[in-house]
Amino acid sequence: MNPSVLSIRGVSKEFISGVRVLDRVDLEVVEEETLVLIGESGSGKTTLLRMFNGLTHPSSGEVCIHDEPVRVKDPIDLRRHVGYVQQDAGLLPHWTVEENVGLVPLLLGWEPERRTNQVQTLLDLVHLDPERFRARYPIELSSGQRQRVAFARALAADPAIVLLDEPFGALDAITRHELQRQFLSLKERLKKTMVMVTHDVDEALRLGDRIAVLKDGRLLQIGTAPDLLNAPAHDYIVQLLRHRSHGDHS
Amino acid sequence: MTRGLHAVCLAALAFFMLVPLPAFSQDNRIVVGSKNFMESKLLAEIFAQLIEARTDLAVERRLGLAGTQVCFEALRTGAIDLYPEYTGTGLVSILRQPPTGDSRTALNVVRAEFLKRWDLWWLTPLGFENAYALAVPRSRTDDFPLRTISDLVKIAPSLTGGFGYEFINRPDGLPGLETRYGLTFQRVQAMQQALKYQAAAAGEIDVLDVYTTDGRLAVYDFVLLEDDRQFFPPYEASGLIRGSTLAEHPELGLILGLLANAFDAKTMRELNYRLQEGGESPEVVARDALSALHLLTGDAAGNQPVPHREGLFAYAWSKRTTLMRRTIEHLSLAGLALGLGILLAVPLGLLLERHQTVAETVIRGIGLTQTIPSIALLAFMIPVFGIGMLPAVIALWIYSLFPIVRNTYSGLRDAAPQAVEAARALGMTEWQILHWVRLPLAAPVIMAGVRTAGVITVGTTTLAAFIGAGGLGVPIVAGLQMANTTVILSGALPSAALALMIDGFLGKVETWVRPRGV
């Protein structure tokens, strides 16, 4: 098995209001795997994701990258080396596609020429014609195109780790399916370590190498799609799997 | 992306540097002030022209200051050297002594107290009193002959009194009168000075307060009731001058002494009539009055008649130099206040966005300044900053803050939350988020606040006239006193045009700072 890249050890999170969103969660993400965190709203999945790049910190327990606690890392430097995609793309509306994709290289102080080349490569990678799209503003793109730009932006500085917060959540069914297909082929080619949050069980089964099921802040089960389908560890997981559409998950 | 905003800041800064600073009075300059009514302006103009004719001193006029408090504070703090004042006002309004005593006692009390407390000198009185009196339209006396205030007491409970706001509140006005005579009216109506006469003539009110030298007494057929219990304190007109000015220019005492006992009440009523009803300017009437006394030297006596009651455009054209100067003053005041407003309010908005827990409280506090009536705010300024451009700019500046702070704060706080979240997640520092994301996205909202503040400031600047800062409020205030619509409009129309222009221009800037893609 590949070595562990990300690890969560005994992590709990309580907000100031006293609400407990994570309760003693342990999990590992190994190199080059895609781990999907699935659960309904309030299950704590997004909070967990945001701990990997220091946007949130646990109340107790430890979050580590390559066995080094996130808490002691410089958060700005950490985030520049971890890709991040969010549900609504989150593109800067007043920056062009080229400027948006080149954001992290700019923060890292790359030369303009290197930035331009990288933007070109990445737009090709996400199937957006650089000549047509580089000068456009987000408002001039469809939601699917915006999400591709967000992917390109997350990958721009070639991070080893990519975090994805419901990246297909705001798309229509056809676009979502197409982007998921391209995501799978990129995943094979790029060999990144990825953590993705979703509430869509089909998406989880389709894209995840392993799937972690969260409910009310507790980790119920973690395993591959066949693990979950063949040996669900909890009634909730049985129910959850019932919700999948009978389609082409593999 | 932020280039537009930088340019705006630079433009504001350049404008701020180019605006001339207020001139401070120099040694060979005498600043003559007056209150904002015609007789005070006339007397100040008489002082000014006499000094100009008989000395080498340059005279600067600060006419039309808003009332006794403003004038007196201006004199005490040295913002002006000299202004016309009445002994009764000195006794009651300034010294806050009970309204008693005959004219000689009153003069001696104010002389002694003003010298002792502030080194301010009362000149020898000019020879007339402008005291309060109660008047009744003659038609009202047909069925009940009235001669004295004591006569009035008997029928007052069935009458309506129409009195000025000041008269209603002053101890030597209505409150004291009621106590001394046991006077009670059926109803008391607070009215603006200029409207009382018409209201009385139309039978809307039965009794009104008048000034004994009011020019309108020459045309309205009113019975002035005798003050048979000597209630009204003597209001002898005089000049009030700073001791330090007299010490520096002793000749002023002698020259101004030429006006001792120079005018009687009848002469003043006629001169006031020319101002109030004839629409003549104080300069012309003052020159005629001095000429009649043979106090002007040769060439200064000649005058050109000033046309009046002409069309608005003809009037505005004849006054174009003055109006242009007033417009420039107006723009300078408003621009300076707005520029300073931007310099404080935008950084404050930025700061508050970083400290959101206190932000609403602070902004609400600043919002309270909007509820202070502007004339009251100007009055608060005087003890601290004197009169002229400085207090006006400070007052206007305070008014400009709220819309800019409010919009800067809200604009930054609400700027594209998803984009801000993504920027943070990808490793922008808070400073970079502010500089690259929040500020450019909030720029149109901030500019909208600046635009609101700009229009408010240009409008409010008309009030600067009350504290001698000039601007287009000067013709508006003068016109209101003369009840001359032409004169009012000669200030009001350019002021409205300026507000529209500023709004249009800042609207353009607002579009211009809006980043592409938004």
PDB file of N, CA, C and O in Angstrom, chain A residues 53 65 68 73-83 104 107-108 159, chain B residues 424-429:
ATOM      1  N   ASN A  53      -6.234  22.146   4.731  1.00  0.00           N
ATOM      2  CA  ASN A  53      -5.424  23.310   4.344  1.00  0.00           C
ATOM      3  C   ASN A  53      -5.532  24.443   5.363  1.00  0.00           C
ATOM      4  O   ASN A  53      -5.302  25.605   5.056  1.00  0.00           O
ATOM      5  N   ILE A  65       0.041  16.394   7.540  1.00  0.00           N
ATOM      6  CA  ILE A  65       0.398  16.160   6.146  1.00  0.00           C
ATOM      7  C   ILE A  65       1.814  15.595   6.174  1.00  0.00           C
ATOM      8  O   ILE A  65       2.722  16.240   6.714  1.00  0.00           O
ATOM      9  N   GLU A  68       3.457  15.692   9.408  1.00  0.00           N
ATOM     10  CA  GLU A  68       3.770  16.983  10.032  1.00  0.00           C
ATOM     11  C   GLU A  68       2.456  17.679  10.359  1.00  0.00           C
ATOM     12  O   GLU A  68       1.597  17.823   9.465  1.00  0.00           O
ATOM     13  N   LYS A  73       2.337  24.456  10.478  1.00  0.00           N
ATOM     14  CA  LYS A  73       2.747  24.959   9.159  1.00  0.00           C
ATOM     15  C   LYS A  73       2.273  26.392   8.958  1.00  0.00           C
ATOM     16  O   LYS A  73       1.277  26.827   9.525  1.00  0.00           O
ATOM     17  N   ASP A  74       3.002  27.106   8.076  1.00  0.00           N
ATOM     18  CA  ASP A  74       2.546  28.444   7.685  1.00  0.00           C
ATOM     19  C   ASP A  74       1.311  28.266   6.788  1.00  0.00           C
ATOM     20  O   ASP A  74       1.404  27.667   5.721  1.00  0.00           O
ATOM     21  N   PRO A  75       0.142  28.733   7.231  1.00  0.00           N
ATOM     22  CA  PRO A  75      -1.088  28.423   6.490  1.00  0.00           C
ATOM     23  C   PRO A  75      -1.073  28.968   5.051  1.00  0.00           C
ATOM     24  O   PRO A  75      -1.604  28.330   4.153  1.00  0.00           O
ATOM     25  N   ILE A  76      -0.472  30.142   4.854  1.00  0.00           N
ATOM     26  CA  ILE A  76      -0.464  30.745   3.513  1.00  0.00           C
ATOM     27  C   ILE A  76       0.347  29.861   2.564  1.00  0.00           C
ATOM     28  O   ILE A  76      -0.099  29.512   1.469  1.00  0.00           O
ATOM     29  N   ASP A  77       1.532  29.454   3.009  1.00  0.00           N
ATOM     30  CA  ASP A  77       2.395  28.615   2.182  1.00  0.00           C
ATOM     31  C   ASP A  77       1.738  27.257   1.916  1.00  0.00           C
ATOM     32  O   ASP A  77       1.753  26.740   0.806  1.00  0.00           O
ATOM     33  N   LEU A  78       1.113  26.711   2.965  1.00  0.00           N
ATOM     34  CA  LEU A  78       0.425  25.423   2.831  1.00  0.00           C
ATOM     35  C   LEU A  78      -0.652  25.492   1.751  1.00  0.00           C
ATOM     36  O   LEU A  78      -0.728  24.648   0.861  1.00  0.00           O
ATOM     37  N   ARG A  79      -1.481  26.532   1.801  1.00  0.00           N
ATOM     38  CA  ARG A  79      -2.615  26.627   0.868  1.00  0.00           C
ATOM     39  C   ARG A  79      -2.143  26.820  -0.570  1.00  0.00           C
ATOM     40  O   ARG A  79      -2.811  26.422  -1.504  1.00  0.00           O
ATOM     41  N   ARG A  80      -0.977  27.473  -0.735  1.00  0.00           N
ATOM     42  CA  ARG A  80      -0.469  27.670  -2.090  1.00  0.00           C
ATOM     43  C   ARG A  80       0.026  26.358  -2.694  1.00  0.00           C
ATOM     44  O   ARG A  80       0.223  26.269  -3.899  1.00  0.00           O
ATOM     45  N   HIS A  81       0.231  25.350  -1.829  1.00  0.00           N
ATOM     46  CA  HIS A  81       0.701  24.065  -2.340  1.00  0.00           C
ATOM     47  C   HIS A  81      -0.344  22.973  -2.252  1.00  0.00           C
ATOM     48  O   HIS A  81      -0.037  21.792  -2.390  1.00  0.00           O
ATOM     49  N   VAL A  82      -1.581  23.356  -1.969  1.00  0.00           N
ATOM     50  CA  VAL A  82      -2.692  22.407  -1.948  1.00  0.00           C
ATOM     51  C   VAL A  82      -3.767  22.972  -2.870  1.00  0.00           C
ATOM     52  O   VAL A  82      -4.211  24.102  -2.690  1.00  0.00           O
ATOM     53  N   GLY A  83      -4.159  22.174  -3.884  1.00  0.00           N
ATOM     54  CA  GLY A  83      -5.201  22.645  -4.797  1.00  0.00           C
ATOM     55  C   GLY A  83      -6.549  22.674  -4.100  1.00  0.00           C
ATOM     56  O   GLY A  83      -6.781  21.922  -3.144  1.00  0.00           O
ATOM     57  N   VAL A 104      -2.392  31.083  -8.460  1.00  0.00           N
ATOM     58  CA  VAL A 104      -1.413  30.525  -7.508  1.00  0.00           C
ATOM     59  C   VAL A 104       0.026  30.715  -8.022  1.00  0.00           C
ATOM     60  O   VAL A 104       0.901  31.126  -7.250  1.00  0.00           O
ATOM     61  N   LEU A 107       0.977  34.062  -7.034  1.00  0.00           N
ATOM     62  CA  LEU A 107       1.277  34.162  -5.604  1.00  0.00           C
ATOM     63  C   LEU A 107       2.650  33.566  -5.303  1.00  0.00           C
ATOM     64  O   LEU A 107       3.342  34.000  -4.386  1.00  0.00           O
ATOM     65  N   LEU A 108       3.027  32.559  -6.087  1.00  0.00           N
ATOM     66  CA  LEU A 108       4.313  31.901  -5.854  1.00  0.00           C
ATOM     67  C   LEU A 108       5.458  32.639  -6.537  1.00  0.00           C
ATOM     68  O   LEU A 108       6.611  32.231  -6.431  1.00  0.00           O
ATOM     69  N   PRO A 159       0.101  21.030  -7.554  1.00  0.00           N
ATOM     70  CA  PRO A 159       0.145  20.587  -6.161  1.00  0.00           C
ATOM     71  C   PRO A 159       0.023  19.061  -6.085  1.00  0.00           C
ATOM     72  O   PRO A 159      -0.602  18.447  -6.957  1.00  0.00           O
TER      73      PRO A 159
ATOM     74  N   ARG B 424      -8.865  32.932  -0.360  1.00  0.00           N
ATOM     75  CA  ARG B 424      -8.226  32.565   0.900  1.00  0.00           C
ATOM     76  C   ARG B 424      -7.751  31.105   0.842  1.00  0.00           C
ATOM     77  O   ARG B 424      -6.629  30.792   1.239  1.00  0.00           O
ATOM     78  N   ALA B 425      -8.589  30.234   0.281  1.00  0.00           N
ATOM     79  CA  ALA B 425      -8.246  28.815   0.236  1.00  0.00           C
ATOM     80  C   ALA B 425      -7.040  28.545  -0.660  1.00  0.00           C
ATOM     81  O   ALA B 425      -6.357  27.541  -0.501  1.00  0.00           O
ATOM     82  N   LEU B 426      -6.792  29.454  -1.626  1.00  0.00           N
ATOM     83  CA  LEU B 426      -5.659  29.236  -2.531  1.00  0.00           C
ATOM     84  C   LEU B 426      -4.402  29.954  -2.061  1.00  0.00           C
ATOM     85  O   LEU B 426      -3.397  29.987  -2.764  1.00  0.00           O
ATOM     86  N   GLY B 427      -4.467  30.572  -0.897  1.00  0.00           N
ATOM     87  CA  GLY B 427      -3.237  31.082  -0.295  1.00  0.00           C
ATOM     88  C   GLY B 427      -2.991  32.566  -0.455  1.00  0.00           C
ATOM     89  O   GLY B 427      -1.859  33.022  -0.333  1.00  0.00           O
ATOM     90  N   MET B 428      -4.062  33.359  -0.725  1.00  0.00           N
ATOM     91  CA  MET B 428      -3.857  34.806  -0.673  1.00  0.00           C
ATOM     92  C   MET B 428      -3.788  35.229   0.791  1.00  0.00           C
ATOM     93  O   MET B 428      -4.519  34.693   1.634  1.00  0.00           O
ATOM     94  N   THR B 429      -2.923  36.201   1.078  1.00  0.00           N
ATOM     95  CA  THR B 429      -2.908  36.756   2.432  1.00  0.00           C
ATOM     96  C   THR B 429      -4.113  37.683   2.569  1.00  0.00           C
ATOM     97  O   THR B 429      -4.714  38.078   1.569  1.00  0.00           O
TER      98      THR B 429
END
